[in-house]
């Protein structure tokens, strides 16, 4: 159990590290090209783990039209749109705010699950979601309380991954790791092709290119694999609770690596986010509120 906890924590740390590293890389590279390198590297990273079973899983997938539609949605929202929005957002906002705004993803996932997939949502989850929304509003207003377009793009990326989470959860024909391979392959090829034909900037130096491959391989590919291992050993709830630390790792690393200033809005948002995540992930909520279905 202890080893699997550290597996989940390492997964969260790696994904949290992707935000400040992406902030540095995106300054000289177009978001399309960077997203393409990230996701293609992810596909290559997970390929050795699914290569043997890939043909049989493809055959299962062909027999399920529902899973094909769900996979298509996952590829579009999680493999193409979400990373593009995230990287465009990082160009326009601080890595610290971007890391904190990534906490909107559970809210996006919850809202989509409720309205689109008719899942039952508990009262404490709605209260937690409201707190995260308020924190997100605080973070959209950065310097001198001026609205940040970058913050809006980050929130759009969390909704892209919210759709992706719901589509992925409803796919039965293939494993999560195989889904990650398809998502990485589709997102990588699509974004790289668009970047090439639109004559976008690719990494200007070999070090930038290798840095982008590192982020894709470890911060995305290895993080997903470690999370999957943790979830299968300790369950979805506990693994999700551990992974919820990811944005806060991103904040700490952004302050450390990029020397960013921690503003009043970010401090207030952090307190709101911690309390809200406690409500969502706590079995009875941190205030002892029982989960009454709405």
mmCIF file of C-alpha atoms in Angstrom:
data_model
loop_
_atom_site.group_PDB
_atom_site.id
_atom_site.type_symbol
_atom_site.label_atom_id
_atom_site.label_comp_id
_atom_site.label_asym_id
_atom_site.label_seq_id
_atom_site.Cartn_x
_atom_site.Cartn_y
_atom_site.Cartn_z
ATOM 1 C CA UNK A 1 0.000 0.000 0.000
ATOM 2 C CA UNK A 2 2.804 2.402 0.965
ATOM 3 C CA UNK A 3 4.681 1.735 -2.288
ATOM 4 C CA UNK A 4 1.540 2.369 -4.349
ATOM 5 C CA UNK A 5 0.972 5.663 -2.501
ATOM 6 C CA UNK A 6 4.424 6.833 -3.613
ATOM 7 C CA UNK A 7 3.675 5.588 -7.142
ATOM 8 C CA UNK A 8 0.608 7.856 -7.236
ATOM 9 C CA UNK A 9 2.542 10.730 -5.670
ATOM 10 C CA UNK A 10 5.301 10.421 -8.285
ATOM 11 C CA UNK A 11 2.627 10.479 -11.003
ATOM 12 C CA UNK A 12 1.217 13.723 -9.549
ATOM 13 C CA UNK A 13 4.697 15.252 -9.205
ATOM 14 C CA UNK A 14 5.619 14.476 -12.820
ATOM 15 C CA UNK A 15 2.390 15.962 -14.172
ATOM 16 C CA UNK A 16 2.747 19.010 -11.914
ATOM 17 C CA UNK A 17 6.256 19.546 -13.281
ATOM 18 C CA UNK A 18 4.849 19.798 -16.829
ATOM 19 C CA UNK A 19 3.331 23.253 -16.202
ATOM 20 C CA UNK A 20 6.483 25.251 -15.318
ATOM 21 C CA UNK A 21 8.522 23.329 -17.917
ATOM 22 C CA UNK A 22 5.899 24.055 -20.581
ATOM 23 C CA UNK A 23 5.906 27.733 -19.587
ATOM 24 C CA UNK A 24 9.625 27.846 -20.391
ATOM 25 C CA UNK A 25 9.336 25.866 -23.638
ATOM 26 C CA UNK A 26 6.278 27.629 -25.079
ATOM 27 C CA UNK A 27 8.058 31.006 -25.210
ATOM 28 C CA UNK A 28 10.038 29.971 -28.302
ATOM 29 C CA UNK A 29 7.784 27.264 -29.751
ATOM 30 C CA UNK A 30 4.210 27.381 -31.036
ATOM 31 C CA UNK A 31 1.601 25.664 -28.821
ATOM 32 C CA UNK A 32 0.557 23.458 -31.758
ATOM 33 C CA UNK A 33 4.079 22.138 -32.323
ATOM 34 C CA UNK A 34 4.714 21.680 -28.603
ATOM 35 C CA UNK A 35 1.426 19.819 -28.049
ATOM 36 C CA UNK A 36 2.255 17.589 -31.018
ATOM 37 C CA UNK A 37 5.695 16.687 -29.652
ATOM 38 C CA UNK A 38 4.259 16.063 -26.169
ATOM 39 C CA UNK A 39 1.555 13.695 -27.325
ATOM 40 C CA UNK A 40 3.607 11.852 -29.926
ATOM 41 C CA UNK A 41 6.263 11.267 -27.237
ATOM 42 C CA UNK A 42 3.527 9.980 -24.934
ATOM 43 C CA UNK A 43 2.403 7.464 -27.575
ATOM 44 C CA UNK A 44 5.964 6.206 -28.029
ATOM 45 C CA UNK A 45 6.457 5.996 -24.247
ATOM 46 C CA UNK A 46 3.456 3.712 -23.661
ATOM 47 C CA UNK A 47 3.799 1.627 -26.859
ATOM 48 C CA UNK A 48 6.100 -1.053 -25.299
ATOM 49 C CA UNK A 49 3.484 -1.694 -22.592
ATOM 50 C CA UNK A 50 0.587 -2.346 -24.995
ATOM 51 C CA UNK A 51 2.331 -3.669 -28.124
ATOM 52 C CA UNK A 52 1.598 -7.355 -27.451
ATOM 53 C CA UNK A 53 -2.146 -6.906 -26.826
ATOM 54 C CA UNK A 54 -2.751 -4.077 -29.306
ATOM 55 C CA UNK A 55 -4.103 -6.215 -32.228
ATOM 56 C CA UNK A 56 -6.665 -8.011 -30.032
ATOM 57 C CA UNK A 57 -7.800 -4.735 -28.440
ATOM 58 C CA UNK A 58 -8.265 -3.158 -31.871
ATOM 59 C CA UNK A 59 -10.497 -6.100 -32.857
ATOM 60 C CA UNK A 60 -12.608 -5.606 -29.713
ATOM 61 C CA UNK A 61 -12.867 -1.892 -30.449
ATOM 62 C CA UNK A 62 -14.121 -2.521 -34.006
ATOM 63 C CA UNK A 63 -17.061 -4.513 -32.601
ATOM 64 C CA UNK A 64 -18.313 -1.674 -30.380
ATOM 65 C CA UNK A 65 -19.719 1.422 -32.120
ATOM 66 C CA UNK A 66 -20.320 3.083 -28.757
ATOM 67 C CA UNK A 67 -16.674 2.675 -27.750
ATOM 68 C CA UNK A 68 -15.535 3.984 -31.135
ATOM 69 C CA UNK A 69 -17.607 7.145 -30.637
ATOM 70 C CA UNK A 70 -16.328 7.519 -27.066
ATOM 71 C CA UNK A 71 -12.726 7.050 -28.216
ATOM 72 C CA UNK A 72 -13.224 9.620 -30.993
ATOM 73 C CA UNK A 73 -14.494 12.125 -28.424
ATOM 74 C CA UNK A 74 -11.564 11.335 -26.138
ATOM 75 C CA UNK A 75 -9.076 11.871 -28.971
ATOM 76 C CA UNK A 76 -10.662 15.173 -30.035
ATOM 77 C CA UNK A 77 -11.079 16.760 -26.607
ATOM 78 C CA UNK A 78 -8.199 15.165 -24.666
ATOM 79 C CA UNK A 79 -5.626 14.673 -27.403
ATOM 80 C CA UNK A 80 -6.092 17.782 -29.547
ATOM 81 C CA UNK A 81 -8.179 20.628 -28.065
ATOM 82 C CA UNK A 82 -7.229 20.501 -24.361
ATOM 83 C CA UNK A 83 -3.419 20.624 -24.769
ATOM 84 C CA UNK A 84 -3.680 23.408 -27.364
ATOM 85 C CA UNK A 85 -5.830 25.534 -25.026
ATOM 86 C CA UNK A 86 -3.442 24.802 -22.131
ATOM 87 C CA UNK A 87 -0.310 25.853 -24.002
ATOM 88 C CA UNK A 88 -1.913 28.983 -25.499
ATOM 89 C CA UNK A 89 -3.048 29.837 -21.965
ATOM 90 C CA UNK A 90 0.483 29.372 -20.617
ATOM 91 C CA UNK A 91 1.737 31.929 -23.136
ATOM 92 C CA UNK A 92 -0.578 34.528 -21.584
ATOM 93 C CA UNK A 93 -0.581 33.751 -17.858
ATOM 94 C CA UNK A 94 1.807 32.738 -15.088
ATOM 95 C CA UNK A 95 2.648 29.076 -14.518
ATOM 96 C CA UNK A 96 1.530 29.457 -10.880
ATOM 97 C CA UNK A 97 -1.976 30.596 -11.848
ATOM 98 C CA UNK A 98 -2.134 27.948 -14.579
ATOM 99 C CA UNK A 99 -1.248 25.208 -12.072
ATOM 100 C CA UNK A 100 -3.946 26.370 -9.658
ATOM 101 C CA UNK A 101 -6.527 26.670 -12.446
ATOM 102 C CA UNK A 102 -5.938 23.022 -13.352
ATOM 103 C CA UNK A 103 -8.011 22.257 -10.236
ATOM 104 C CA UNK A 104 -11.079 23.267 -12.276
ATOM 105 C CA UNK A 105 -10.813 19.898 -14.062
ATOM 106 C CA UNK A 106 -12.735 17.929 -11.352
ATOM 107 C CA UNK A 107 -15.545 20.508 -11.600
ATOM 108 C CA UNK A 108 -15.629 20.246 -15.390
ATOM 109 C CA UNK A 109 -15.654 16.443 -15.156
ATOM 110 C CA UNK A 110 -18.456 16.552 -12.569
ATOM 111 C CA UNK A 111 -20.656 18.966 -14.543
ATOM 112 C CA UNK A 112 -20.279 16.977 -17.765
ATOM 113 C CA UNK A 113 -20.958 13.699 -15.929
ATOM 114 C CA UNK A 114 -24.139 15.159 -14.420
ATOM 115 C CA UNK A 115 -25.616 16.933 -17.447
ATOM 116 C CA UNK A 116 -24.401 14.675 -20.270
ATOM 117 C CA UNK A 117 -24.082 11.236 -18.681
ATOM 118 C CA UNK A 118 -26.767 11.660 -15.953
ATOM 119 C CA UNK A 119 -24.484 10.544 -13.125
ATOM 120 C CA UNK A 120 -25.575 11.139 -9.524
ATOM 121 C CA UNK A 121 -23.696 14.021 -7.875
ATOM 122 C CA UNK A 122 -23.705 14.519 -4.095
ATOM 123 C CA UNK A 123 -24.352 17.793 -2.278
ATOM 124 C CA UNK A 124 -20.813 18.000 -0.903
ATOM 125 C CA UNK A 125 -19.479 17.660 -4.469
ATOM 126 C CA UNK A 126 -21.612 20.613 -5.608
ATOM 127 C CA UNK A 127 -20.335 22.703 -2.686
ATOM 128 C CA UNK A 128 -16.761 21.731 -3.528
ATOM 129 C CA UNK A 129 -17.364 22.560 -7.186
ATOM 130 C CA UNK A 130 -18.701 26.004 -6.227
ATOM 131 C CA UNK A 131 -15.551 26.681 -4.189
ATOM 132 C CA UNK A 132 -13.330 25.698 -7.118
ATOM 133 C CA UNK A 133 -15.344 27.929 -9.476
ATOM 134 C CA UNK A 134 -14.872 30.883 -7.092
ATOM 135 C CA UNK A 135 -11.142 30.124 -6.926
ATOM 136 C CA UNK A 136 -11.046 30.020 -10.731
ATOM 137 C CA UNK A 137 -12.720 33.443 -10.925
ATOM 138 C CA UNK A 138 -10.071 34.836 -8.558
ATOM 139 C CA UNK A 139 -7.293 33.399 -10.716
ATOM 140 C CA UNK A 140 -8.679 34.792 -13.976
ATOM 141 C CA UNK A 141 -8.086 38.255 -12.505
ATOM 142 C CA UNK A 142 -4.322 38.574 -12.190
ATOM 143 C CA UNK A 143 -2.380 41.848 -12.056
ATOM 144 C CA UNK A 144 -4.452 44.754 -10.716
ATOM 145 C CA UNK A 145 -7.568 42.557 -10.982
ATOM 146 C CA UNK A 146 -7.534 42.746 -14.788
ATOM 147 C CA UNK A 147 -9.140 39.717 -16.527
ATOM 148 C CA UNK A 148 -6.605 37.328 -18.074
ATOM 149 C CA UNK A 149 -7.365 35.720 -21.447
ATOM 150 C CA UNK A 150 -4.751 33.102 -20.565
ATOM 151 C CA UNK A 151 -6.845 32.045 -17.564
ATOM 152 C CA UNK A 152 -9.863 31.574 -19.830
ATOM 153 C CA UNK A 153 -7.815 29.317 -22.137
ATOM 154 C CA UNK A 154 -6.638 27.237 -19.143
ATOM 155 C CA UNK A 155 -10.254 26.757 -18.008
ATOM 156 C CA UNK A 156 -11.223 25.715 -21.552
ATOM 157 C CA UNK A 157 -8.431 23.112 -21.413
ATOM 158 C CA UNK A 158 -9.824 21.697 -18.141
ATOM 159 C CA UNK A 159 -13.241 21.299 -19.784
ATOM 160 C CA UNK A 160 -11.555 19.546 -22.701
ATOM 161 C CA UNK A 161 -10.022 17.068 -20.259
ATOM 162 C CA UNK A 162 -13.352 16.914 -18.415
ATOM 163 C CA UNK A 163 -14.988 15.599 -21.597
ATOM 164 C CA UNK A 164 -11.992 13.298 -22.098
ATOM 165 C CA UNK A 165 -12.344 11.874 -18.558
ATOM 166 C CA UNK A 166 -16.022 11.084 -19.095
ATOM 167 C CA UNK A 167 -15.508 9.545 -22.523
ATOM 168 C CA UNK A 168 -12.576 7.462 -21.255
ATOM 169 C CA UNK A 169 -14.561 6.219 -18.246
ATOM 170 C CA UNK A 170 -17.222 4.828 -20.595
ATOM 171 C CA UNK A 171 -14.831 2.940 -22.903
ATOM 172 C CA UNK A 172 -14.840 -0.799 -22.191
ATOM 173 C CA UNK A 173 -13.152 -2.415 -25.209
ATOM 174 C CA UNK A 174 -9.609 -1.176 -24.534
ATOM 175 C CA UNK A 175 -7.475 -0.531 -21.458
ATOM 176 C CA UNK A 176 -6.695 3.014 -20.219
ATOM 177 C CA UNK A 177 -3.072 2.633 -21.349
ATOM 178 C CA UNK A 178 -4.142 1.666 -24.887
ATOM 179 C CA UNK A 179 -6.509 4.636 -24.888
ATOM 180 C CA UNK A 180 -3.535 6.808 -23.916
ATOM 181 C CA UNK A 181 -1.555 5.429 -26.874
ATOM 182 C CA UNK A 182 -4.329 6.244 -29.368
ATOM 183 C CA UNK A 183 -4.803 9.687 -27.827
ATOM 184 C CA UNK A 184 -1.079 10.398 -27.994
ATOM 185 C CA UNK A 185 -0.812 9.152 -31.574
ATOM 186 C CA UNK A 186 -3.843 11.108 -32.832
ATOM 187 C CA UNK A 187 -3.027 14.274 -30.896
ATOM 188 C CA UNK A 188 0.624 14.126 -31.863
ATOM 189 C CA UNK A 189 0.099 13.574 -35.587
ATOM 190 C CA UNK A 190 -2.769 16.085 -35.866
ATOM 191 C CA UNK A 191 -1.030 18.904 -33.992
ATOM 192 C CA UNK A 192 2.335 18.350 -35.684
ATOM 193 C CA UNK A 193 0.692 18.313 -39.132
ATOM 194 C CA UNK A 194 -1.194 21.551 -38.414
ATOM 195 C CA UNK A 195 1.953 23.197 -37.044
ATOM 196 C CA UNK A 196 3.904 22.180 -40.165
ATOM 197 C CA UNK A 197 1.352 23.416 -42.722
ATOM 198 C CA UNK A 198 0.668 26.633 -40.787
ATOM 199 C CA UNK A 199 4.451 27.208 -40.630
ATOM 200 C CA UNK A 200 4.431 27.494 -36.834
ATOM 201 C CA UNK A 201 7.631 27.721 -34.825
ATOM 202 C CA UNK A 202 9.165 24.384 -33.828
ATOM 203 C CA UNK A 203 11.678 24.155 -30.935
ATOM 204 C CA UNK A 204 14.514 26.546 -31.914
ATOM 205 C CA UNK A 205 17.361 24.492 -30.405
ATOM 206 C CA UNK A 206 18.205 20.832 -29.852
ATOM 207 C CA UNK A 207 17.904 21.370 -26.083
ATOM 208 C CA UNK A 208 14.365 22.743 -26.486
ATOM 209 C CA UNK A 209 13.423 19.799 -28.701
ATOM 210 C CA UNK A 210 14.837 17.279 -26.224
ATOM 211 C CA UNK A 211 13.099 19.156 -23.404
ATOM 212 C CA UNK A 212 9.752 18.812 -25.183
ATOM 213 C CA UNK A 213 10.359 15.067 -25.673
ATOM 214 C CA UNK A 214 11.227 14.766 -21.966
ATOM 215 C CA UNK A 215 7.978 16.474 -20.911
ATOM 216 C CA UNK A 216 5.927 14.291 -23.257
ATOM 217 C CA UNK A 217 7.651 11.058 -22.229
ATOM 218 C CA UNK A 218 7.832 11.544 -18.473
ATOM 219 C CA UNK A 219 5.376 14.283 -17.429
ATOM 220 C CA UNK A 220 2.610 12.849 -19.635
ATOM 221 C CA UNK A 221 3.468 9.253 -20.629
ATOM 222 C CA UNK A 222 5.144 8.008 -17.430
ATOM 223 C CA UNK A 223 2.703 9.975 -15.267
ATOM 224 C CA UNK A 224 -0.284 8.284 -16.911
ATOM 225 C CA UNK A 225 1.283 4.829 -16.556
ATOM 226 C CA UNK A 226 2.105 5.377 -12.870
ATOM 227 C CA UNK A 227 -1.400 6.708 -12.205
ATOM 228 C CA UNK A 228 -2.935 3.643 -13.886
ATOM 229 C CA UNK A 229 -0.790 1.299 -11.750
ATOM 230 C CA UNK A 230 -1.759 3.194 -8.591
ATOM 231 C CA UNK A 231 -5.485 3.203 -9.474
ATOM 232 C CA UNK A 232 -5.506 -0.550 -10.069
ATOM 233 C CA UNK A 233 -3.806 -1.213 -6.717
ATOM 234 C CA UNK A 234 -5.518 1.242 -4.352
ATOM 235 C CA UNK A 235 -8.750 2.034 -6.230
ATOM 236 C CA UNK A 236 -10.037 5.012 -8.202
ATOM 237 C CA UNK A 237 -11.015 7.123 -5.181
ATOM 238 C CA UNK A 238 -7.677 6.956 -3.343
ATOM 239 C CA UNK A 239 -5.622 7.355 -6.518
ATOM 240 C CA UNK A 240 -7.668 10.415 -7.515
ATOM 241 C CA UNK A 241 -7.180 11.884 -4.054
ATOM 242 C CA UNK A 242 -3.392 11.461 -4.355
ATOM 243 C CA UNK A 243 -3.337 12.889 -7.900
ATOM 244 C CA UNK A 244 -5.263 15.959 -6.691
ATOM 245 C CA UNK A 245 -1.918 17.165 -5.284
ATOM 246 C CA UNK A 246 -0.599 17.602 -8.844
ATOM 247 C CA UNK A 247 -1.546 21.294 -9.341
ATOM 248 C CA UNK A 248 0.033 22.200 -6.005
ATOM 249 C CA UNK A 249 3.285 20.529 -7.067
ATOM 250 C CA UNK A 250 3.020 22.718 -10.160
ATOM 251 C CA UNK A 251 2.641 25.839 -8.006
ATOM 252 C CA UNK A 252 5.659 24.995 -5.847
ATOM 253 C CA UNK A 253 7.836 24.161 -8.832
ATOM 254 C CA UNK A 254 6.713 27.326 -10.674
ATOM 255 C CA UNK A 255 7.702 29.483 -7.709
ATOM 256 C CA UNK A 256 11.017 27.619 -7.381
ATOM 257 C CA UNK A 257 12.042 27.310 -11.043
ATOM 258 C CA UNK A 258 10.544 30.481 -12.531
ATOM 259 C CA UNK A 259 10.835 32.747 -9.454
ATOM 260 C CA UNK A 260 7.230 33.867 -9.922
ATOM 261 C CA UNK A 261 5.549 36.149 -7.381
ATOM 262 C CA UNK A 262 2.788 34.574 -5.256
ATOM 263 C CA UNK A 263 -0.035 37.136 -5.402
ATOM 264 C CA UNK A 264 -2.931 37.819 -3.022
ATOM 265 C CA UNK A 265 -5.402 36.328 -5.513
ATOM 266 C CA UNK A 266 -3.336 33.143 -5.764
ATOM 267 C CA UNK A 267 -3.107 32.837 -1.968
ATOM 268 C CA UNK A 268 -6.889 33.253 -1.543
ATOM 269 C CA UNK A 269 -7.533 30.815 -4.391
ATOM 270 C CA UNK A 270 -5.191 28.239 -2.824
ATOM 271 C CA UNK A 271 -7.154 28.239 0.460
ATOM 272 C CA UNK A 272 -10.427 27.919 -1.456
ATOM 273 C CA UNK A 273 -9.053 25.065 -3.558
ATOM 274 C CA UNK A 274 -7.721 23.087 -0.587
ATOM 275 C CA UNK A 275 -11.072 23.322 1.214
ATOM 276 C CA UNK A 276 -13.050 22.508 -1.930
ATOM 277 C CA UNK A 277 -10.911 19.495 -2.836
ATOM 278 C CA UNK A 278 -11.311 18.264 0.739
ATOM 279 C CA UNK A 279 -15.078 18.388 0.287
ATOM 280 C CA UNK A 280 -14.991 16.554 -3.030
ATOM 281 C CA UNK A 281 -12.486 13.834 -2.133
ATOM 282 C CA UNK A 282 -13.248 13.371 1.584
ATOM 283 C CA UNK A 283 -15.617 10.434 2.317
ATOM 284 C CA UNK A 284 -17.887 12.718 4.366
ATOM 285 C CA UNK A 285 -16.281 15.983 3.372
ATOM 286 C CA UNK A 286 -13.942 17.969 5.599
ATOM 287 C CA UNK A 287 -16.918 19.586 7.327
ATOM 288 C CA UNK A 288 -18.649 16.276 7.983
ATOM 289 C CA UNK A 289 -21.352 16.851 5.346
ATOM 290 C CA UNK A 290 -22.891 13.596 4.221
ATOM 291 C CA UNK A 291 -23.219 13.012 0.503
ATOM 292 C CA UNK A 292 -26.901 13.502 -0.220
ATOM 293 C CA UNK A 293 -27.694 12.926 -3.889
ATOM 294 C CA UNK A 294 -29.187 15.772 -5.896
#
